[in-house]
Structure formats: C-alpha cells, structure tokens
Short mmCIF file of C-alpha atoms and ligand atoms in Angstrom, two decimals:
data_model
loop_
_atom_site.label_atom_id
_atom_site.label_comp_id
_atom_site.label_asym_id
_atom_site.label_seq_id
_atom_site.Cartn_x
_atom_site.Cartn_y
_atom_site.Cartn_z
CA UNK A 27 -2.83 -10.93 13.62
CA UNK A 28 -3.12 -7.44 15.19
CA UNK A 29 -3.07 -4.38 12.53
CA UNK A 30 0.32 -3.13 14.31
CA UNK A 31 1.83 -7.14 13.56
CA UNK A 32 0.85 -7.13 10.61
CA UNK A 33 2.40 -3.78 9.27
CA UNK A 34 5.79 -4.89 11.11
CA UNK A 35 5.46 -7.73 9.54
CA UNK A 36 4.86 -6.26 6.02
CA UNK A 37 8.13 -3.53 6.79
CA UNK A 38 10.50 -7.35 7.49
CA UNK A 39 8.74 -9.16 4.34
CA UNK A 40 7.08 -6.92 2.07
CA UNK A 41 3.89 -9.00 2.10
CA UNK A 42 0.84 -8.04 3.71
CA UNK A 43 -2.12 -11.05 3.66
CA UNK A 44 -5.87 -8.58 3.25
CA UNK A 45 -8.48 -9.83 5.25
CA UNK A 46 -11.87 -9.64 3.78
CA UNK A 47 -11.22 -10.72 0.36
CA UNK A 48 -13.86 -13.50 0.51
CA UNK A 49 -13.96 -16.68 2.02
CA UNK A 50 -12.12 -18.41 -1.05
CA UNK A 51 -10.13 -15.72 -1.57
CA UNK A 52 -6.45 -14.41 -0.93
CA UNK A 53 -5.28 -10.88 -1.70
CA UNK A 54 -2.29 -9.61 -0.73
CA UNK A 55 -0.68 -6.54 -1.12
CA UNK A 56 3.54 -6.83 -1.77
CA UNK A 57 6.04 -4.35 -1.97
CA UNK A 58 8.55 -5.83 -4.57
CA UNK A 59 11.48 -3.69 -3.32
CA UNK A 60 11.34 -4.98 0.32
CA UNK A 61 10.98 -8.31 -0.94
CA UNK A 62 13.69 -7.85 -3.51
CA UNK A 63 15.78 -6.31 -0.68
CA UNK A 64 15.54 -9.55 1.91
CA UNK A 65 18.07 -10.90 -0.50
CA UNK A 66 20.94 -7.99 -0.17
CA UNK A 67 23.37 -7.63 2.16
CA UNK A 68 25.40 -4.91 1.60
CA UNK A 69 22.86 -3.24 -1.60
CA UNK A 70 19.55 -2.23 -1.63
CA UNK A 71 17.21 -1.48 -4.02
CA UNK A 72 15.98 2.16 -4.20
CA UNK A 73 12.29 2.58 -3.98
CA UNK A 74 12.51 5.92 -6.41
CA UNK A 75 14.30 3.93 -9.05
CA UNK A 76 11.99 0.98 -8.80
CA UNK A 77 9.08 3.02 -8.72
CA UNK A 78 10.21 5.04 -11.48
CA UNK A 79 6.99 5.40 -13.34
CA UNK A 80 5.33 8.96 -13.06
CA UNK A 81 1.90 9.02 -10.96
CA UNK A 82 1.79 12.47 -11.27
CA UNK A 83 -1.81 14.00 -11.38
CA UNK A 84 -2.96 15.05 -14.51
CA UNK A 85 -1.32 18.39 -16.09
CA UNK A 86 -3.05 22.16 -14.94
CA UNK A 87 -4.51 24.43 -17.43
CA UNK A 88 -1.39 25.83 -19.99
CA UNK A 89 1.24 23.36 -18.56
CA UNK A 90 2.98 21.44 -21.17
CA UNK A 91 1.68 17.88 -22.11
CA UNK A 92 3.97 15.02 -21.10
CA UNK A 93 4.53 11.52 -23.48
CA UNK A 94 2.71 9.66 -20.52
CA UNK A 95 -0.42 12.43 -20.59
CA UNK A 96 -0.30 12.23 -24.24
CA UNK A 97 -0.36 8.51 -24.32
CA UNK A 98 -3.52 8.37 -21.73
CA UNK A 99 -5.57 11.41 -24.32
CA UNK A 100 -5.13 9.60 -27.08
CA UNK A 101 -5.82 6.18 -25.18
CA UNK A 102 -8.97 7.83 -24.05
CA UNK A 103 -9.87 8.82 -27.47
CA UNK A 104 -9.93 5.77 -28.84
CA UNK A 105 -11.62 4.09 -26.41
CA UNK A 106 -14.42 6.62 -26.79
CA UNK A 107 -14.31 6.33 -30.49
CA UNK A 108 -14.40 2.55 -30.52
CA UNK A 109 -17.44 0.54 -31.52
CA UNK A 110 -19.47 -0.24 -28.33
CA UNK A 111 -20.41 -3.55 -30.48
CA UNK A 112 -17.62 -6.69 -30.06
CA UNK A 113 -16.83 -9.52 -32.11
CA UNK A 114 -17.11 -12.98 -30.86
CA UNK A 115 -13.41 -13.05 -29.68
CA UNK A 116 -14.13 -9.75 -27.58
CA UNK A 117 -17.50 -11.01 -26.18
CA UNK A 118 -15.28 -13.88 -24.67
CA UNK A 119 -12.89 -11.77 -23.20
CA UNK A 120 -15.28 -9.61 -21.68
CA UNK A 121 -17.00 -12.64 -20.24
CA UNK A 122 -13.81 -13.64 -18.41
CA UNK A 123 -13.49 -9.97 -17.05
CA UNK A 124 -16.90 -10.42 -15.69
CA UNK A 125 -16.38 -13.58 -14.14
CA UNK A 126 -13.39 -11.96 -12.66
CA UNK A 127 -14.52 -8.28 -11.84
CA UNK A 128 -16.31 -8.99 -8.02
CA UNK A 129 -13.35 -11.12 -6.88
CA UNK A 130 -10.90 -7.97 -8.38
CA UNK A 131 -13.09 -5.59 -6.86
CA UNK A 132 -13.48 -7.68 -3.40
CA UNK A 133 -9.66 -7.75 -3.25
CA UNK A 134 -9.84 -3.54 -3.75
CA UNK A 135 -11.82 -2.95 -1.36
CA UNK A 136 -10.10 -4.82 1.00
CA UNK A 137 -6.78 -2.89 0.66
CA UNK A 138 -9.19 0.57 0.73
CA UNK A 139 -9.97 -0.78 3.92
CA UNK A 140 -6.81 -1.82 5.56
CA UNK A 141 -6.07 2.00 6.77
CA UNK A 142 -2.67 1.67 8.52
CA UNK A 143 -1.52 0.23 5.22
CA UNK A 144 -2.66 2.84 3.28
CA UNK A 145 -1.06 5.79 4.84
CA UNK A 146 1.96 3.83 4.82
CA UNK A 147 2.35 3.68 0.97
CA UNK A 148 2.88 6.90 -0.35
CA UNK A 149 6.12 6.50 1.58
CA UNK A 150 6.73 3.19 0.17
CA UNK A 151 6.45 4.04 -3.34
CA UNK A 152 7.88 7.34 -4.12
CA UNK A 153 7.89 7.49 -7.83
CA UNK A 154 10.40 9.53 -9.52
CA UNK A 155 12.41 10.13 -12.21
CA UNK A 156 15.83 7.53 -12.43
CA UNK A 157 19.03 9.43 -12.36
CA UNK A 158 20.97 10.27 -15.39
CA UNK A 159 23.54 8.00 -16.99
CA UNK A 160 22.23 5.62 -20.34
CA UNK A 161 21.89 1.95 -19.53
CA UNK A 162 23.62 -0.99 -21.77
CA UNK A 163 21.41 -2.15 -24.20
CA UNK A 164 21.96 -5.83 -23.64
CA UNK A 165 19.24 -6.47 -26.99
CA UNK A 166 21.54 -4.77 -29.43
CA UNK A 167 25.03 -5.59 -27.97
CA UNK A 168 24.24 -9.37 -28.00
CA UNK A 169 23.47 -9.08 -31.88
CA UNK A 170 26.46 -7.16 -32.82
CA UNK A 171 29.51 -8.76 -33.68
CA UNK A 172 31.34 -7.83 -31.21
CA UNK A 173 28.99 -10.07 -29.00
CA UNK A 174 31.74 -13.19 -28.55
CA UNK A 175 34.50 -10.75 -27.30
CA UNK A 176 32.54 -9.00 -24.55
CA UNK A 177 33.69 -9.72 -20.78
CA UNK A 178 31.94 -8.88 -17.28
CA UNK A 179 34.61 -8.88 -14.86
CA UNK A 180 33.08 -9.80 -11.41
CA UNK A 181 34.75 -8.73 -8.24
CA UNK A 182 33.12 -10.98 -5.62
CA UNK A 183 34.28 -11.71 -1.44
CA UNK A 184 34.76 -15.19 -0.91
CA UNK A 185 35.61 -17.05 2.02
CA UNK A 186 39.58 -18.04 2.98
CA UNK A 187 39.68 -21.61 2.72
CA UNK A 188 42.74 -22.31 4.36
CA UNK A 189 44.14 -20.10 6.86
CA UNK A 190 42.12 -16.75 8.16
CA UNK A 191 45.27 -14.18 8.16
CA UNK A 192 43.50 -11.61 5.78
CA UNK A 193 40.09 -11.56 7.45
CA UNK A 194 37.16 -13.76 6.82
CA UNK A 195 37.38 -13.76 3.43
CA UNK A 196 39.57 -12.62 0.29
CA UNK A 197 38.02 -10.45 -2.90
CA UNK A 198 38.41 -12.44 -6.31
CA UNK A 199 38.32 -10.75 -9.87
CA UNK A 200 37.23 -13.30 -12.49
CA UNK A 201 36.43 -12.08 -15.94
CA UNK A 202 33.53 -14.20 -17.99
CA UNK A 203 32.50 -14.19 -21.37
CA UNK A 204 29.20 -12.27 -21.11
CA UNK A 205 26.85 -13.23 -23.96
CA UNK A 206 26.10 -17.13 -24.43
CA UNK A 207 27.90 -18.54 -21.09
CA UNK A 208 26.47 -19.56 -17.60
CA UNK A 209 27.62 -17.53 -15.37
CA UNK A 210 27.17 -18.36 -11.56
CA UNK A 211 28.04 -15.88 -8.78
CA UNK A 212 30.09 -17.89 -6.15
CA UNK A 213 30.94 -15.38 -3.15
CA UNK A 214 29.84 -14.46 0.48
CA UNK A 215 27.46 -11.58 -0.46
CA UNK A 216 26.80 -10.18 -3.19
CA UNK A 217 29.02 -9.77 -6.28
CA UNK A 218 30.20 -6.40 -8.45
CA UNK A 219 30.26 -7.04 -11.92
CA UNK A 220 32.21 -4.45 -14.61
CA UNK A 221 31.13 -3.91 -17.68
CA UNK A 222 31.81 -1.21 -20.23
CA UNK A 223 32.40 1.35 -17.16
CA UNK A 224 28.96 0.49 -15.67
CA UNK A 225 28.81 -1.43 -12.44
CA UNK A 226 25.96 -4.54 -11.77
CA UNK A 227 25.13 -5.55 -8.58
CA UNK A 228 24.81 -9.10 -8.35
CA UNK A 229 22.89 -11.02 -5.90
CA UNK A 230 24.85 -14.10 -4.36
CA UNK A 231 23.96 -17.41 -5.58
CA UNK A 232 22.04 -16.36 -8.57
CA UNK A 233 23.11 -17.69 -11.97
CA UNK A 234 22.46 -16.00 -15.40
CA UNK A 235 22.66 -16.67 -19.16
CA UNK A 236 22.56 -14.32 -21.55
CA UNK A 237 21.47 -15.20 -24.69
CA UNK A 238 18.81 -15.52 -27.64
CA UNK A 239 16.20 -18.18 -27.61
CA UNK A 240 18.33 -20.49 -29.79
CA UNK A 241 20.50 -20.97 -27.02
CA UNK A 242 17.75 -22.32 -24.50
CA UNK A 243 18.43 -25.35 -24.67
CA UNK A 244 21.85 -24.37 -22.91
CA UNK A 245 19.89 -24.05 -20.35
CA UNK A 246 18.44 -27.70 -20.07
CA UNK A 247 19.96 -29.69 -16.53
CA UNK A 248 22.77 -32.49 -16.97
CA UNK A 249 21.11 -34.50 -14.05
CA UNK A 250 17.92 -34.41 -13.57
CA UNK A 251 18.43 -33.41 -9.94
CA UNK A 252 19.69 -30.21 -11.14
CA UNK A 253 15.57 -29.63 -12.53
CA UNK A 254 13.32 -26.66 -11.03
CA UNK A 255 10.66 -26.56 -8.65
CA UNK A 256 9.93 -23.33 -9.63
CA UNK A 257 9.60 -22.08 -13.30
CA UNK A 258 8.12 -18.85 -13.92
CA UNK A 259 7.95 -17.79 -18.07
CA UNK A 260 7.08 -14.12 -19.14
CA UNK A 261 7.30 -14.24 -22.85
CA UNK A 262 7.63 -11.54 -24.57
CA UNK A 263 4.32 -12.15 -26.48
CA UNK A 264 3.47 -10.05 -29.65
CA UNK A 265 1.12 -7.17 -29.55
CA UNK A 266 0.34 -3.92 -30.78
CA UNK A 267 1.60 -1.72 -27.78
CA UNK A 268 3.74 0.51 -29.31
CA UNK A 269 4.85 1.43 -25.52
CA UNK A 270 6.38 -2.81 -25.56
CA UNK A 271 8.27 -2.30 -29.18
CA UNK A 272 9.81 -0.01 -27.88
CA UNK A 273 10.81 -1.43 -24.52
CA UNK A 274 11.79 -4.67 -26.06
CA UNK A 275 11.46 -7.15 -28.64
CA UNK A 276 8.87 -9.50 -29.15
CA UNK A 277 8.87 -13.11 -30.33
CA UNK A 278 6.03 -15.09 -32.85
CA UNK A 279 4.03 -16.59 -29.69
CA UNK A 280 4.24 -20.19 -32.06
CA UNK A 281 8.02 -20.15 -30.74
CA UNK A 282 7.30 -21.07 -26.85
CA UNK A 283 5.77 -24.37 -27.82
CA UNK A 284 10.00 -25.33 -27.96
CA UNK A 285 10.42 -24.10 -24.94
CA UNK A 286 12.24 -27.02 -22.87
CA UNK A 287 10.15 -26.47 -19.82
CA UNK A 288 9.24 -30.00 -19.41
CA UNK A 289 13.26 -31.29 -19.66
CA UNK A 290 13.57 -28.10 -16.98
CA UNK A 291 10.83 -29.55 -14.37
CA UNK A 292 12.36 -31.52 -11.16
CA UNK A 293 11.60 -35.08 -11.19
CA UNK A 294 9.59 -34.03 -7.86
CA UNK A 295 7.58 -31.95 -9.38
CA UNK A 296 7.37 -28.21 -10.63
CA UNK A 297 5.09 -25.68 -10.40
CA UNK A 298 4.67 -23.36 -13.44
CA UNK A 299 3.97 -19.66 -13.59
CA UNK A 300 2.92 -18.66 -16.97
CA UNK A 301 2.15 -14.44 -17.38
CA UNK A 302 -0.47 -13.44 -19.72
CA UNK A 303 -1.73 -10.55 -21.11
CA UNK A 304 -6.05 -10.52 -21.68
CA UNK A 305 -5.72 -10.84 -25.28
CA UNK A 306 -8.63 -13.89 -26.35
CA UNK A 307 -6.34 -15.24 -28.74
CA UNK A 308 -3.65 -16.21 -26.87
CA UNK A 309 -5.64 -17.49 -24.00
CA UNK A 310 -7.01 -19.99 -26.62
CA UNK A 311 -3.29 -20.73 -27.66
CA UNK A 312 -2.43 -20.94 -24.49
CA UNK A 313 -4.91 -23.25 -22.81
CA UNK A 314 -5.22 -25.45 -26.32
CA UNK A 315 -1.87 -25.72 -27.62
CA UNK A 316 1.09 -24.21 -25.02
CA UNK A 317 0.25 -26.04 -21.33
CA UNK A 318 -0.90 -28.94 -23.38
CA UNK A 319 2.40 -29.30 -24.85
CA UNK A 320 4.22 -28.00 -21.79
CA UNK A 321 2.25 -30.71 -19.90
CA UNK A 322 1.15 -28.50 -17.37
CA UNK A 323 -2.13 -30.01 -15.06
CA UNK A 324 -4.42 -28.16 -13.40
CA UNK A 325 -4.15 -24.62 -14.00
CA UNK A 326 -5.43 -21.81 -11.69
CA UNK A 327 -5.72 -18.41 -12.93
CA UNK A 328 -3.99 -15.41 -10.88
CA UNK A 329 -4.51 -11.93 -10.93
CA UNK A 330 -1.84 -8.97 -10.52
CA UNK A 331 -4.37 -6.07 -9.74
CA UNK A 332 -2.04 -2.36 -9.91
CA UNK A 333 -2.70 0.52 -8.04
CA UNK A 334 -1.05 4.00 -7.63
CA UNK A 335 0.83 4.92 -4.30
CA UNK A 336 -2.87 6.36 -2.99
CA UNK A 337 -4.11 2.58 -3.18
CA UNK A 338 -6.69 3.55 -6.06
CA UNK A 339 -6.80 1.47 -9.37
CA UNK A 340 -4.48 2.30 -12.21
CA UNK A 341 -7.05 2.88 -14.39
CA UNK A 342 -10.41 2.16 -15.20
CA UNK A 343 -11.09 -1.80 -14.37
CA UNK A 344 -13.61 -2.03 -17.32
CA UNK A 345 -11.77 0.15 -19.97
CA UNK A 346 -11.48 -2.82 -22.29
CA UNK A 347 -7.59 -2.65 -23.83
CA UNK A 348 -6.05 -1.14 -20.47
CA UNK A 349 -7.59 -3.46 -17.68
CA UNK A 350 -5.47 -2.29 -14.51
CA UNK A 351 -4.68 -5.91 -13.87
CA UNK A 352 -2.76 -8.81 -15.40
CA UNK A 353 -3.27 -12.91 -15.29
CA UNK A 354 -1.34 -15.53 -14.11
CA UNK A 355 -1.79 -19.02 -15.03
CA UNK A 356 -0.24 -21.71 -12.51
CA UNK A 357 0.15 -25.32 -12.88
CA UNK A 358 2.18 -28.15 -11.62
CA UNK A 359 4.43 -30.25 -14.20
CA UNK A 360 5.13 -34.02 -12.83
CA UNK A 361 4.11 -33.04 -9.74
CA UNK A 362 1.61 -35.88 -8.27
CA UNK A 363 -1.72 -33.78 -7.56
CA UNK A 364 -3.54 -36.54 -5.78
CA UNK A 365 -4.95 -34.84 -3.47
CA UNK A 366 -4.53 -37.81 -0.30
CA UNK A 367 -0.34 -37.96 -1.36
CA UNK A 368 0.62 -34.48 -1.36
CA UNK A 369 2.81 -34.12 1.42
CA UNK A 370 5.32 -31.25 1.32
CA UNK A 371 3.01 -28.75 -0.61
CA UNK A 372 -0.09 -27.17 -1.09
CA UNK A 373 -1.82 -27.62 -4.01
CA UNK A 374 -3.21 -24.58 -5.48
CA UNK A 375 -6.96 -23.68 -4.62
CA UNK A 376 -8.62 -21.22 -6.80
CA UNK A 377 -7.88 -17.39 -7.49
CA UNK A 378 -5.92 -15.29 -6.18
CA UNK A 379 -5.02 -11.75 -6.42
CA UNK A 380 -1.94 -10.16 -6.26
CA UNK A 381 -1.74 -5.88 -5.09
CA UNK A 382 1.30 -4.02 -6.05
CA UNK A 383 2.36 -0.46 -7.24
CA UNK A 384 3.90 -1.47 -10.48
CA UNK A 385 7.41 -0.41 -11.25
CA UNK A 386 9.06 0.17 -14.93
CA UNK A 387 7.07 -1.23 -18.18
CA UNK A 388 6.44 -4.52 -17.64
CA UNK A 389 8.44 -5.28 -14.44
CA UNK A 390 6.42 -8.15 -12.96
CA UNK A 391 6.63 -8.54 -8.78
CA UNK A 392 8.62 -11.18 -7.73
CA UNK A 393 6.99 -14.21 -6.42
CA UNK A 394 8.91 -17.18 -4.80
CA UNK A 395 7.82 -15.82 -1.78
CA UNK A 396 3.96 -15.37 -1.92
CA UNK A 397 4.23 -18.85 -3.94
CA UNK A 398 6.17 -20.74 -1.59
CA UNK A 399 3.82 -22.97 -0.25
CA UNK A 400 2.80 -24.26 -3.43
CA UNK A 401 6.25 -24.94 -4.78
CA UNK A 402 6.86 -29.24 -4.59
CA UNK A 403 10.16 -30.63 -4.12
CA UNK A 404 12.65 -29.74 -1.34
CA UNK A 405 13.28 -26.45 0.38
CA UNK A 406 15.04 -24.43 -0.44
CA UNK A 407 13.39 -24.90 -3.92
CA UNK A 408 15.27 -24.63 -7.16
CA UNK A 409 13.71 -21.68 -9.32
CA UNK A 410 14.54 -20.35 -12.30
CA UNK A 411 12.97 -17.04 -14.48
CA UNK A 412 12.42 -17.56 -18.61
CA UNK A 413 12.67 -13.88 -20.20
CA UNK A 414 14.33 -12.95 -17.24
CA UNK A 415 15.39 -8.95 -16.80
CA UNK A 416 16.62 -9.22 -13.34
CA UNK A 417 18.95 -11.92 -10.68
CA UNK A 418 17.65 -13.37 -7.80
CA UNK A 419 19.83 -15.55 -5.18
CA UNK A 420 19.20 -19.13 -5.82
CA UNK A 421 17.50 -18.38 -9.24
CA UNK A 422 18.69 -19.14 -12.63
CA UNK A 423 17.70 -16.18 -15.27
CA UNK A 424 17.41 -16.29 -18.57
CA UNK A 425 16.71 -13.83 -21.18
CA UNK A 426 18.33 -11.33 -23.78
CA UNK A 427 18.73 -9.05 -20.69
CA UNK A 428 18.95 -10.36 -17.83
CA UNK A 429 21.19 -7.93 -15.78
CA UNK A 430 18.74 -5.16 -17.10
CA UNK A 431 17.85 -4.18 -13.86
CA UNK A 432 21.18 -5.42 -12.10
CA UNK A 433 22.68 -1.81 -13.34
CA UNK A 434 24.09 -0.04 -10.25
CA UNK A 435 21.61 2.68 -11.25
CA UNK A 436 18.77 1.17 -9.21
CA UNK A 437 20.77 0.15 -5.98
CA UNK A 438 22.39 2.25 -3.09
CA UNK A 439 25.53 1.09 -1.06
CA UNK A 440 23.23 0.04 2.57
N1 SAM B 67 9.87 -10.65 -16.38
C1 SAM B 67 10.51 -9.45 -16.82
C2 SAM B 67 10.41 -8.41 -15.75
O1 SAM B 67 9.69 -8.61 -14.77
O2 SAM B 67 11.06 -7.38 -15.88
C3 SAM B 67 9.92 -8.92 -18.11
C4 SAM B 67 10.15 -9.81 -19.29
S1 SAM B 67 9.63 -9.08 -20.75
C5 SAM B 67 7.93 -9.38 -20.75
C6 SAM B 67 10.22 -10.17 -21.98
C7 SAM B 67 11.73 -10.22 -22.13
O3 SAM B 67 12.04 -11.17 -23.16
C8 SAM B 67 12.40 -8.91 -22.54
O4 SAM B 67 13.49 -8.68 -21.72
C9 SAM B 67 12.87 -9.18 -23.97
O5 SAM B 67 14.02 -8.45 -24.34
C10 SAM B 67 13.15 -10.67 -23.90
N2 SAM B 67 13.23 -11.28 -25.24
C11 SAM B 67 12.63 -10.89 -26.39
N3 SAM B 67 12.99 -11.67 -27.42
C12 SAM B 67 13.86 -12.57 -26.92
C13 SAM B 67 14.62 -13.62 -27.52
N4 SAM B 67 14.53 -13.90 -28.81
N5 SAM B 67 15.44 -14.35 -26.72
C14 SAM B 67 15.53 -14.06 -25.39
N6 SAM B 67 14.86 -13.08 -24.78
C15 SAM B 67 14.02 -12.33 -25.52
#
C-alpha cells in the first residue's frame, strides 16, 4: 500500500500495519480513539480526554515539581540505588526481556521510520488535562448499602414498529437497577444513561453488569450458543504500585482460577486474551496453574510497546520495574487448532507488537479489531471484556466499573 493509503486508511480505522518489523513480525501502530469512535454515531470520543495523561517535558529550573515529576525522581532514585545483582526470579525476567528486546526494538524503529505517521501524531494525541466535574465512584457506591436501590435511567431511540407517523423512530426512558443486573442497550444508536445528575454515553448493542466477582457467575450463558468467541481478562492483579491502589482495587491473583471462562467459551471455539504485567511470579502462576485450569492451548505472547505523541519510548526499555511495554498472552479455548481443519480463522503465529500512546492508568487499547482474524466462530463474533472499565457495541463488560469511562466527560455531541 502507498504511504498516502495507508495514512487514509489509518484516519477511517485507526490501525496502521509497520512495514519492516521483521519477516515474522507484525507491528502496528493504533489509535484507540479512532477505533473506539468507528462504533459512535452521534458521540465521539475526545482525543484530550482520552489522552489525558501529561507528556509534558520535564519541569525548568525554579518551576514547581508536579506528582507525575515527583513520581519519575523518586522512580529514578531507586532504580539507581537498587542492587545491580538479581535473584533467581529477576534473572528470569530479565531473560524474557532479552529474548524480547530486538523484536521491541525492531517494531520501534519501524514506527521512527514511517515519517508521514509521525508528524501526524502530535495531532492525534493531544494530551491534556480532563475538564472539571468528579466522576462516580462505581467501587465505593456498589459496596454501600444503598447499592440495591440505585437506578440508571436510559433514554435510548428505537425504531417505530408499527406505523412511522412520529419519524423513524420513538425515544424510550427505561429505568434499571444499576448494580448486580444485566443490562443490555436495545436502541438505534447509541443510548443516554442518567445517573446521579451525570450523563453515560452508551454504545448500542453493548451489554454491561456491574458487579463484584461473586456475581460472575451471573455472567455464565443459558445456551451454549450464547458463549464468546472473544474473551479478553485484565485482572486487576496485586502489586506494589502505589499509582494502581489508588486507581483501583486489587484482587488475591489465587481468585481467577474460578473464573468461569471455560463455561464462557463458544462451543466453536474462543480465543483468549489474558493481560499481564512482567512480574516472574505471576508468569509462573500463570503459565502453571491459570491457562492450565482455564484450558487455554497454545499461547502466544503479545506485546503493547507505549510511546509519547513524538513516537519515542515511554521510558527507558531496560529500566527493570518500568519496562515501557506490557504482555499479552493469547490462546484458543475449544477451538480445534489442527492446523489442516481450520477454516474460518487464523491461528495465531508468533509475536506481535502492539504501538499506542497510552491513555489514563491502565486503560488498555481495544482490540477486536487488530484480533479479528484470529477470532473462531461466526462473524460478527461474540466478545465479551472481564474487569471491564468501558462498553463496546456487541460486547458484554464486566467489572466493578464498567461505565467508568462511559461518563459524558470523555465524549462530545459529533
Ligand atoms: N481493562 C480496563 C481498561 O482498559 O481500562 C482496566 C481494568 S483494571 C486492570 C482492573 C479492573 O478490575 C478495575 O476496574 C477494578 O476496579 C476491577 N476490580 C477490582 N476488584 C474487583 C472485583 N472484586 N470485582 C470486579 N471487578 C474488580
């Protein structure tokens, strides 16, 4: 494809496929808000509150410090002051940065060199402050007490089904029980939901529950026709990032190994998205106890490499806590791998690396779209988020907070 193609291409989809990677090797560079935005019709996602993390250069001489230029010191600090010798667990870890580090690397150097894109991203990801206004803490309210009585009302456009005098379609108000209830959003475009005078933009045909882990199981299909194709999990895994506590809670890692992701896999097949951080420890939990009992086959590591708006790294690839990149493990669940029968997928092949400015703490890009080739099943296929902080149409979330990022606050009337 032509340069000029390909950036058109990447202003309709939000995906961009590097050349030069490697022969075994895909990078690709996404812009989560355009791809987030595909799915709006009447919303869209503003790049300023998306991007909302500071990239700001560092502070001049006598300007105040800020918490993020604090945070990096001190980071800095520590690194410096930390033992240059590692313990066995460490050695391992640094091992599979090693083995990972040229194909990272390869897949940098291949966005350095695609130009056009370059000088197109500062524009893309304007970071700035969000506007004012506090959001709902979703964590706290669904603990309280009060948790039973709360009610989104959603104001949705639906389509006349008899008659057409009113116009195409009619506007419906229909109040749900927030907390511990499916919710589906039925409606031409997307929905409005009302909550405690704040306003969540809803996309249409997504589907949410709101609850604690010991309501998963809510979430388990009544037919098994009604299983995913698509199941992507991003616990909230323990660690001691004070920067996480605070964002949100954690859970003992012991507690996804009752996970229902098996009795949540389509019959035809599912393929699994797992996101990890580097810690040793869990990898070994992970690959020894968690896919085991998840029965996931065949998994493939994935990288999600950051970079600021300029294209260069986050941070230092080799500063050992703070790698600028996380993993990805993929697998497929009942899917049949056999190579010779796979007919309406492709099975996974090796790495792959994943470019993206990153957007709030922890906000992962979203990934039906760069994955949907390797999905099994049916099209369109049936996906559905664990942890979940945001909606997408045709997805089922789950999570304590799953309209976190559904707040009005990030979206602007198109
Ligand atoms: N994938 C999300 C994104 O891209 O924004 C980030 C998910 S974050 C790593 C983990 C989420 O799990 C947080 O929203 C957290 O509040 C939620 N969580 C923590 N403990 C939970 C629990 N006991 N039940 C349900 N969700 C929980």
């Amino acid at each position: 494809m032509e340069v000029c193609d390909e950036l058109r291409s990447f202003e309709a989809t939000g995906i961009y496929r590097l050349d030069g990677a490697g022969t075994s090797t895909v990078a690709t560079f996404v812009d989560p808000v355009r791809l987030i935005n595909a799915s709006y019709q009447r919303f869209r996602v503003v790049p300023s509150a998306y991007y909302s993390r500071s990239f700001a250069p560092h502070r001049q001489k006598g300007e105040p410090e800020t918490e993020q230029q604090e945070r990096r010191r001190k980071r800095k600090r520590n690194q410096k002051s930390k033992p240059t010798k590692l313990n066995a667990r460490e050695q391992i870890a640094e091992a599979r940065h090693k083995e990972a580090r040229p194909l990272l690397l390869r897949a940098h150097e291949s966005l350095v060199k695609a130009k056009h894109l370059l000088e197109y991203l500062p524009k893309t990801a304007k970071g700035k402050e969000l506007g004012s206004g506090s959001q709902d803490n979703f964590v706290e309210l669904g603990t309280s007490w009060r948790a039973p009585f709360y009610e989104i009302t959603l104001c949705s456009r639906e389509p006349h089904v008899l008659g057409n005098e009113e116009g195409p379609f009619h506007a419906q108000r229909t109040s749900f029980p927030l907390f511990n209830s499916i919710i589906s959003v039925e409606a031409i475009d997307e929905a409005e939901g009302e909550f405690r005078n704040r306003r969540y933009i809803l996309p249409r045909g997504s589907r949410f529950l709101m609850a604690d882990f010991r309501r998963v199981q809510d979430l388990i299909p009544v037919s098994p026709n009604q299983g995913y194709n698509l199941i992507v999990v991003d616990p909230p895994w323990e660690n001691g990032c004070v920067r996480q506590k605070e964002a949100y809670p954690t859970l003992p890692n012991r507690y996804l190994l009752y996970l229902p992701v098996q009795k949540l896999a389509h019959p035809d097949g599912a393929l699994l998205v797992l996101w990890i951080t580097n810690r040793e420890k869990l990898r070994v939990f992970i690959e020894k106890e968690l896919l085991p009992s998840w029965a996931v086959k065949d998994p493939t590591v994935f990288y999600w490499l950051k970079v600021k708006p300029d294209g260069s790294l986050m941070g230092d690839l080799d500063l050992f806590h703070h790698r600028p990149y996380e993993c990805l493990l993929l697998g497929y669940i009942n899917a049949n791998t056999d190579a010779k029968q796979v007919s309406n997928f492709k099975l996974l092949e090796g790495s792959q690396v994943i470019i993206s400015v990153p957007g709030a703490h922890s906000r992962k890009p979203p990934l039906e779209k760069l994955l949907s080739e390797y999905i099994p099943g049916t099209k369109p296929p049936r996906c559905i988020e664990l942890f979940a902080r945001e909606l997408f149409p045709g997805w089922t979330s789950w999570g304590n907070e799953p309209l976190h990022f559904q707040d009005s606050m990030y979206f602007s009337e198109k």
